[in-house]
């Protein structure tokens, strides 16, 4: 089976994000960028399917400016076979991303598409579900375990009350949660090899997708800052404060 | 403006999250609540009593057992024509089926709003709550998930909405539930508890969470955990508080043995009062705590239990 994985280039999760003084967004100049951590987990899962002999090819897609090539190369160094960059300088909303991915799916005909459950920049958590809807495929979101069985796929999902397992028919969409696996680090030889793997560049227009924004960002602000309070010396002082100052117990 | 709220429920009753969403919906227009489930008449009845709800739609069918996204989305799309806004809580369920509904309607979704500015403009956190974005949608129909902690709960009693059954919209046959491992707890729900006591990596192992249980018993608190504690296997995933876990904003949040990674703070920094107990006085958690106690949790937590009487 063929597996498609969608990856996003985002501000590295260790970076302390700063709002721009003009309130138009967050500062991205000279900031370390990385693959969205949930997408790394999605790539790892696809590669494991290949190593297990289940998947025959792992294709990685990313969208955005030319530098997204780096993100694709990271996935190729982890073990994916080839990459597709949908190059655009436009800010793509999840619905537009899903529409472009639909076009790629129709061209590539994968049996499964893996995505991260959310990107840590916009925190939208929409793209996988939207792609599933547009393709009329079933979805297994927030996956913590994926098992192919009886011609379908069983997806264990992290839900509010605990865990839930769904049986999906194929083809299907799976979005990865944190505990699906621990992604590998690419070795130096594999990073070198990845440079020779095929990487094709296309544009949103190739799929006839209108990428005009539906949602306008009016402003981006710092959240209300919480002030550090006081240090108490003893547990009894703490309980005293909670009872008589904060009045919460 | 007419607003459809998709209720979070367990067939027998309405979950607290629904009450917060009704408050957000009331700011936008007349509120209709959809209860879709299997054997959910009692939940429909409960929804009709929520203060400010005008109408309740009940879709009672096996297809809506466990709110499977494929089936929920076709149902909601079949009902969508009458509404300007469709809201659901940003719970695991809402986050699962809402984007599917949005895509079927060819509408952008606004995720996780914490404030309604106007009929088309909303405030939502981005970058794990390190920035707040005010966004305006140009779509005629607004598909929105709501962060429950952003809005007060509507009164569960006082309303007398008409209850109407709606036809089921079929089963996709592409997805079915084959297993569930749900945590059983007598404690209040983590996301709506007045007091939450959470443990982190500093707890050392799962057994030590019993120390927190004893304090929770005294305070009627829910138990939470940091990602580190869940990843280490101390406690199940549904206790995780943070950017990718649950968002909580109780009256009192007690963080025990939690260092305070940005991703954890994103899930609890809107709590009214924050207490941190950690032996590392440099721990980031102290930067957001109202009351910090630098101490060995294995001594401080049993003492806290005793002091609470």
XYZ file of C-alpha atoms in Angstrom:
558
model
C 0.000 0.000 0.000
C 0.993 3.562 -0.576
C 1.000 6.045 2.302
C 0.897 9.821 2.034
C 2.036 12.017 4.934
C 1.392 15.750 5.220
C 3.946 17.805 7.152
C 4.063 21.459 8.155
C 7.009 23.749 8.810
C 6.382 25.636 12.045
C 8.275 27.633 14.661
C 10.252 25.105 16.697
C 8.364 24.014 19.801
C 11.216 25.139 22.075
C 11.162 28.717 20.817
C 9.640 31.351 23.056
C 7.067 32.839 20.688
C 6.897 36.644 20.603
C 4.065 38.815 19.345
C 5.195 41.493 16.858
C 5.030 45.051 18.222
C 2.605 46.077 15.453
C 0.205 43.269 16.484
C 0.037 41.755 12.998
C 1.293 38.333 14.040
C 4.195 36.612 15.762
C 7.847 37.223 14.957
C 9.258 34.626 12.568
C 12.426 36.400 11.355
C 15.576 34.569 12.482
C 13.489 32.106 14.460
C 14.298 28.393 14.389
C 11.808 26.452 12.283
C 11.154 22.708 12.490
C 8.708 20.056 11.430
C 5.491 20.225 13.467
C 6.056 17.609 16.239
C 2.770 15.802 15.556
C 3.723 15.522 11.877
C 7.037 13.932 12.843
C 5.029 11.272 14.646
C 2.899 10.824 11.505
C 6.033 10.388 9.362
C 7.471 7.873 11.842
C 4.272 5.805 11.783
C 4.275 5.678 7.988
C 7.932 4.630 7.914
C 7.239 1.878 10.440
C 4.504 0.555 8.163
C 7.048 0.440 5.386
C 9.632 -1.297 7.551
C 6.997 -3.837 8.550
C 6.499 -4.590 4.858
C 2.940 -3.255 4.845
C 3.551 0.015 3.030
C 5.453 0.001 -0.242
C 5.974 3.727 -0.623
C 5.854 6.736 1.703
C 5.247 10.087 -0.007
C 5.627 13.314 1.990
C 3.816 16.550 1.143
C 4.422 20.012 2.528
C 3.023 23.407 1.576
C 4.350 26.919 1.808
C 7.461 28.854 0.853
C 10.495 27.240 -0.766
C 12.121 26.603 2.612
C 9.512 23.923 3.309
C 11.838 21.750 1.228
C 13.952 21.464 4.376
C 11.001 19.985 6.234
C 10.422 17.493 3.441
C 14.146 16.596 3.416
C 13.902 15.894 7.151
C 11.097 13.419 6.488
C 13.082 11.876 3.627
C 16.076 11.513 5.954
C 13.839 9.718 8.451
C 13.001 7.217 5.704
C 10.249 8.538 3.439
C 10.735 7.817 -0.277
C 9.905 11.022 -2.082
C 8.501 14.473 -1.536
C 6.046 16.914 -3.040
C 6.282 20.621 -2.248
C 3.240 22.747 -2.962
C 5.005 26.059 -3.254
C 3.180 29.270 -2.408
C 3.880 32.448 -0.490
C 0.222 32.711 0.486
C -0.807 31.876 4.026
C -2.885 28.720 3.559
C -5.901 28.054 5.761
C -6.722 24.460 6.760
C -9.608 24.234 4.265
C -7.335 25.262 1.381
C -4.669 22.810 2.531
C -7.283 20.051 2.640
C -8.460 20.912 -0.889
C -4.913 20.794 -2.256
C -4.257 17.525 -0.432
C -7.416 16.126 -2.010
C -5.955 16.956 -5.413
C -2.721 15.189 -4.509
C -4.589 12.160 -3.171
C -6.543 11.908 -6.420
C -3.287 11.927 -8.348
C -1.292 9.628 -6.061
C -4.079 7.254 -4.923
C -2.673 6.381 -1.475
C -4.467 3.877 0.760
C -3.857 5.955 3.855
C -3.001 9.548 4.642
C -1.266 10.371 7.921
C -1.255 13.892 9.381
C -0.442 15.388 12.754
C -3.545 15.990 14.861
C -2.767 19.698 14.997
C -0.003 22.118 14.129
C 1.483 23.900 17.110
C 1.344 27.324 15.431
C -2.341 27.843 14.626
C -3.544 25.064 16.991
C -6.485 24.563 14.620
C -6.668 20.741 14.532
C -8.761 20.751 11.352
C -6.873 19.636 8.245
C -7.105 15.849 8.596
C -10.823 15.877 9.313
C -11.456 18.310 6.442
C -9.500 16.133 4.020
C -11.482 13.091 5.175
C -14.740 14.953 4.540
C -13.720 16.140 1.075
C -12.669 12.608 0.068
C -15.615 10.973 1.859
C -13.108 8.759 3.694
C -13.343 7.651 7.319
C -11.107 9.354 9.882
C -9.192 8.187 12.932
C -8.134 11.344 14.756
C -5.877 11.693 17.835
C -4.456 8.201 17.212
C -2.334 6.494 19.852
C -2.193 3.117 18.074
C -2.709 2.085 14.456
C -3.124 -1.542 13.408
C -4.002 -2.893 10.010
C -6.492 -5.749 10.323
C -9.007 -7.576 8.104
C -8.609 -5.244 5.156
C -9.226 -2.183 7.312
C -7.417 -0.253 9.991
C -8.036 -0.210 13.735
C -7.254 3.158 15.279
C -7.010 3.580 19.032
C -7.895 7.202 19.824
C -7.257 9.454 22.804
C -10.684 10.787 23.821
C -11.852 12.787 26.831
C -12.840 9.792 28.935
C -9.861 7.587 28.043
C -9.304 5.527 24.896
C -11.587 4.426 22.094
C -10.846 2.055 19.206
C -12.488 2.527 15.822
C -12.421 0.137 12.917
C -12.147 2.097 9.671
C -12.460 0.852 6.121
C -9.640 1.767 3.743
C -8.716 4.186 2.341
C -8.631 6.227 5.535
C -7.205 9.328 7.214
C -5.283 9.032 10.480
C -4.123 11.978 12.595
C -1.430 11.281 15.154
C -1.463 12.083 18.854
C 1.616 12.318 21.074
C 1.783 8.742 22.202
C 1.485 7.008 18.833
C 5.259 6.524 18.686
C 8.574 8.205 19.363
C 9.998 9.577 16.140
C 13.565 8.615 15.255
C 16.415 11.008 14.653
C 17.765 10.915 11.126
C 21.328 9.587 10.950
C 23.986 11.508 9.052
C 24.254 8.941 6.222
C 20.468 9.069 5.840
C 20.525 12.870 5.764
C 23.052 12.644 2.910
C 20.950 10.033 1.110
C 17.825 12.164 1.508
C 19.414 14.887 -0.616
C 19.233 12.556 -3.608
C 15.637 11.474 -3.110
C 13.118 12.911 -5.578
C 11.326 16.122 -4.607
C 8.757 17.524 -6.994
C 7.463 21.100 -6.823
C 3.887 22.011 -7.751
C 1.578 24.961 -7.008
C -1.965 25.322 -5.615
C -3.072 26.426 -9.094
C -2.122 22.977 -10.451
C -5.046 21.647 -8.439
C -7.385 24.548 -9.247
C -7.650 25.484 -5.590
C -8.595 29.041 -4.612
C -6.384 29.894 -1.650
C -7.949 33.274 -0.849
C -8.288 33.737 2.912
C -11.733 33.250 4.418
C -10.581 34.340 7.828
C -8.932 37.692 8.355
C -6.593 38.142 11.299
C -7.494 41.568 12.669
C -4.844 41.585 15.373
C -2.568 39.364 17.411
C -1.867 40.312 20.997
C 0.069 39.106 24.001
C -2.148 37.193 26.405
C -2.810 38.764 29.781
C 0.356 38.135 31.778
C 0.072 36.337 35.047
C 2.174 37.809 37.803
C 4.174 35.506 39.980
C 2.766 35.593 43.494
C 4.526 34.887 46.732
C 6.537 32.026 48.152
C 5.218 30.525 51.356
C 7.571 28.850 53.818
C 5.393 26.121 55.242
C 2.347 24.041 54.433
C 0.372 25.617 57.271
C 1.133 29.074 55.904
C -0.100 27.873 52.504
C -3.359 26.534 53.926
C -3.813 29.739 55.895
C -3.425 31.826 52.697
C -5.830 29.598 50.774
C -8.422 29.841 53.529
C -8.253 33.485 54.514
C -6.587 35.387 51.648
C -7.647 33.565 48.471
C -10.731 32.044 50.158
C -10.711 29.018 47.861
C -10.767 26.181 50.393
C -29.173 35.130 14.085
C -29.932 31.520 14.892
C -27.377 29.321 16.531
C -27.134 25.536 16.659
C -25.233 24.148 19.629
C -24.148 20.527 19.377
C -24.477 19.116 22.872
C -21.844 17.067 24.658
C -23.752 14.402 26.581
C -23.744 10.783 27.722
C -27.300 9.985 26.530
C -28.617 10.194 30.112
C -27.469 13.715 30.930
C -25.885 16.843 29.492
C -22.176 17.341 30.116
C -21.107 20.584 31.750
C -19.224 21.656 28.589
C -22.587 22.137 26.860
C -23.614 24.763 29.425
C -20.565 26.922 28.698
C -21.205 26.736 24.966
C -24.822 27.816 25.424
C -23.512 31.002 27.079
C -21.312 31.708 24.040
C -24.239 30.939 21.726
C -26.585 33.322 23.576
C -24.238 36.178 22.673
C -24.877 35.361 19.005
C -28.612 34.728 18.747
C -31.467 32.282 19.432
C -30.108 29.001 20.701
C -31.179 25.576 19.437
C -29.434 22.563 20.966
C -28.883 19.347 19.022
C -28.663 16.160 21.068
C -27.504 13.343 18.802
C -27.059 9.971 20.459
C -28.392 6.481 20.936
C -31.169 6.308 23.536
C -30.636 9.980 24.328
C -34.199 11.098 25.192
C -33.188 11.890 28.787
C -30.296 14.074 27.600
C -32.703 15.849 25.238
C -35.050 16.478 28.136
C -32.173 17.865 30.227
C -31.104 20.139 27.355
C -34.602 21.627 27.184
C -34.217 22.879 30.768
C -31.009 24.836 30.111
C -31.659 28.515 30.662
C -31.886 30.433 27.392
C -32.392 27.477 25.048
C -35.274 28.022 22.615
C -35.498 24.634 20.972
C -33.976 21.171 21.301
C -33.521 18.808 18.368
C -33.097 15.144 19.237
C -31.568 12.699 16.756
C -31.876 9.325 18.459
C -30.318 6.587 16.385
C -27.679 3.852 16.632
C -25.647 5.810 14.059
C -24.948 8.494 16.685
C -23.689 6.145 19.361
C -20.285 7.526 20.457
C -20.796 10.485 18.120
C -18.881 8.889 15.233
C -17.631 11.803 13.110
C -18.692 10.449 9.720
C -22.321 10.127 10.847
C -22.436 13.265 12.991
C -21.236 15.382 10.096
C -23.897 14.232 7.634
C -26.577 14.756 10.281
C -25.470 18.292 11.111
C -25.103 19.200 7.440
C -28.708 18.041 6.891
C -29.830 20.462 9.608
C -27.432 23.314 8.853
C -29.687 25.286 6.494
C -31.602 27.002 9.267
C -28.624 28.320 11.191
C -26.149 31.187 10.881
C -23.763 29.702 13.464
C -22.977 26.125 14.477
C -21.100 25.710 17.762
C -19.629 22.738 19.573
C -17.337 22.511 22.579
C -13.646 22.054 21.744
C -13.708 18.624 23.385
C -12.332 15.441 21.804
C -15.758 14.950 20.186
C -16.214 18.503 18.946
C -12.663 18.669 17.657
C -13.248 15.410 15.824
C -16.474 16.086 13.927
C -16.624 19.885 13.514
C -13.920 20.301 10.824
C -15.655 17.553 8.883
C -18.891 19.552 8.984
C -17.062 22.741 7.980
C -15.437 21.098 4.952
C -18.740 19.567 3.793
C -20.289 23.042 3.960
C -17.196 24.608 2.311
C -16.709 26.904 5.289
C -13.602 27.779 7.297
C -13.745 26.667 10.906
C -12.846 28.964 13.780
C -11.309 26.702 16.444
C -11.290 27.123 20.177
C -12.755 30.603 20.615
C -12.560 32.226 24.050
C -14.497 35.403 23.267
C -17.246 36.602 20.941
C -16.550 40.118 19.628
C -19.434 40.221 17.146
C -21.401 37.887 14.869
C -18.332 37.323 12.669
C -15.379 38.230 14.891
C -13.879 36.061 17.603
C -10.804 35.803 19.822
C -8.831 32.555 19.951
C -5.488 31.480 21.367
C -2.678 30.454 19.000
C 0.835 29.125 19.708
C -0.272 27.315 22.870
C -1.890 30.467 24.196
C 1.290 32.543 23.825
C -0.662 34.858 21.529
C -4.320 35.773 21.207
C -5.668 36.313 17.683
C -8.769 38.327 16.870
C -10.173 36.847 13.663
C -13.020 37.776 11.365
C -14.618 35.254 9.037
C -16.165 36.146 5.692
C -18.137 32.887 5.422
C -21.905 33.268 5.641
C -22.203 30.279 7.937
C -19.907 30.182 10.938
C -18.568 26.864 12.179
C -16.996 27.304 15.586
C -15.544 25.236 18.386
C -15.575 26.895 21.782
C -13.091 26.619 24.604
C -15.293 25.906 27.602
C -13.135 27.829 30.061
C -13.727 31.025 28.075
C -17.390 31.215 29.027
C -19.403 30.831 32.227
C -21.831 27.948 32.456
C -25.489 28.694 31.651
C -27.932 27.625 34.363
C -28.892 23.967 33.861
C -32.431 24.693 35.073
C -34.999 27.351 34.294
C -35.576 26.831 30.588
C -38.552 25.122 28.978
C -37.590 24.634 25.352
C -39.696 22.612 22.946
C -38.191 19.210 22.111
C -38.435 18.026 18.526
C -37.194 14.772 16.968
C -35.210 14.978 13.786
C -34.662 12.234 11.240
C -31.387 10.333 11.282
C -29.169 10.884 8.252
C -27.815 7.367 7.869
C -24.699 5.399 8.729
C -21.612 5.788 6.526
C -20.635 2.180 7.274
C -16.991 3.241 7.105
C -16.275 3.600 10.795
C -17.433 1.608 13.792
C -16.518 1.398 17.450
C -14.832 -1.865 18.417
C -13.428 -1.041 21.839
C -13.367 1.425 24.690
C -11.172 1.835 27.759
C -12.764 4.575 29.802
C -11.475 5.772 33.150
C -13.987 5.309 35.928
C -13.941 7.987 38.564
C -16.256 9.288 41.236
C -14.491 12.620 41.048
C -15.783 15.732 39.275
C -14.932 16.116 35.587
C -11.470 17.531 35.115
C -12.614 20.300 32.786
C -15.381 21.588 35.055
C -14.048 20.868 38.575
C -13.745 23.804 40.993
C -10.457 22.423 42.293
C -7.819 20.470 40.359
C -4.714 18.878 41.807
C -2.185 17.745 39.212
C 0.993 15.718 39.419
C 4.041 15.753 37.185
C 7.212 13.809 36.634
C 8.218 14.618 40.227
C 5.568 12.169 41.450
C 8.013 9.393 40.553
C 5.428 6.702 39.788
C 1.721 5.996 39.475
C 1.274 4.731 43.055
C 2.403 8.065 44.435
C -0.628 9.712 42.836
C -2.510 8.254 45.839
C -0.985 11.126 47.812
C -2.859 13.513 45.530
C -6.016 11.394 45.711
C -6.146 11.907 49.470
C -5.918 15.688 49.117
C -8.473 15.557 46.291
C -10.867 13.688 48.603
C -10.702 16.532 51.106
C -11.191 19.261 48.498
C -13.661 17.538 46.160
C -11.021 18.010 43.503
C -10.358 16.398 40.143
C -6.957 14.834 39.445
C -4.842 16.040 36.549
C -1.341 15.400 35.252
C 1.383 16.877 33.099
C 2.366 15.323 29.798
C 5.558 14.026 31.406
C 3.539 12.036 33.948
C 1.287 10.590 31.246
C 4.170 9.758 28.899
C 5.939 8.017 31.790
C 2.829 5.851 32.221
C 2.028 7.092 35.752
C -1.593 7.889 34.846
C -3.912 7.537 31.822
C -3.977 10.026 28.937
C -7.336 11.525 29.828
C -5.784 13.242 32.869
C -3.376 15.308 30.763
C -3.665 19.071 31.183
C -2.001 21.214 28.528
C -1.895 22.503 24.970
C -2.752 19.123 23.529
C -4.622 17.735 26.520
C -7.403 19.305 28.512
C -7.759 23.003 29.166
C -8.843 23.763 32.720
C -9.565 26.963 34.637
C -10.692 25.982 38.140
C -10.952 28.237 41.188
C -7.884 26.484 42.576
C -5.185 24.607 40.685
C -2.525 22.809 42.685
C 0.525 21.755 40.654
C 2.655 19.148 42.400
C 6.048 18.113 41.060
C 5.333 19.890 37.775
C 8.142 21.969 36.276
C 5.826 24.158 34.186
C 6.609 23.621 30.495
C 4.886 26.150 28.191
C 2.685 23.334 26.879
C 1.432 22.597 30.404
C 0.935 26.249 31.336
C -1.210 26.598 28.199
C -3.712 24.242 29.799
C -4.051 25.822 33.245
C -2.816 29.405 33.374
C -6.350 30.831 33.410
C -7.044 29.167 36.759
C -8.138 31.665 39.405
C -5.610 30.677 42.051
C -2.514 28.601 41.286
C -0.485 26.793 43.922
C 2.841 25.165 43.048
C 4.699 22.658 45.163
C 8.114 21.808 43.768
C 11.513 21.169 45.278
C 13.264 23.104 42.484
C 12.924 26.776 43.336
C 13.886 27.690 39.752
C 10.935 25.735 38.291
C 8.984 27.767 35.706
C 5.726 26.911 37.410
C 6.578 29.392 40.180
C 6.409 32.221 37.626
C 2.652 31.744 37.297
C 1.862 30.538 40.821
C 0.045 32.760 43.298
C 1.437 30.673 46.136
C 4.660 28.766 45.708
C 6.048 26.265 48.186
C 9.595 25.060 47.644
C 9.495 21.676 49.324
C 9.765 17.938 48.900
C 6.315 16.928 47.734
C 6.517 13.619 49.610
C 6.556 15.583 52.851
C 4.455 18.570 51.834
C 1.497 16.753 50.256
C 0.718 14.466 53.246
C 1.084 17.518 55.480
C -1.302 19.456 53.248
C -3.823 16.653 53.557
C -3.536 16.769 57.346
C -3.755 20.580 57.515
C -6.929 20.583 55.432
C -8.560 18.670 58.278
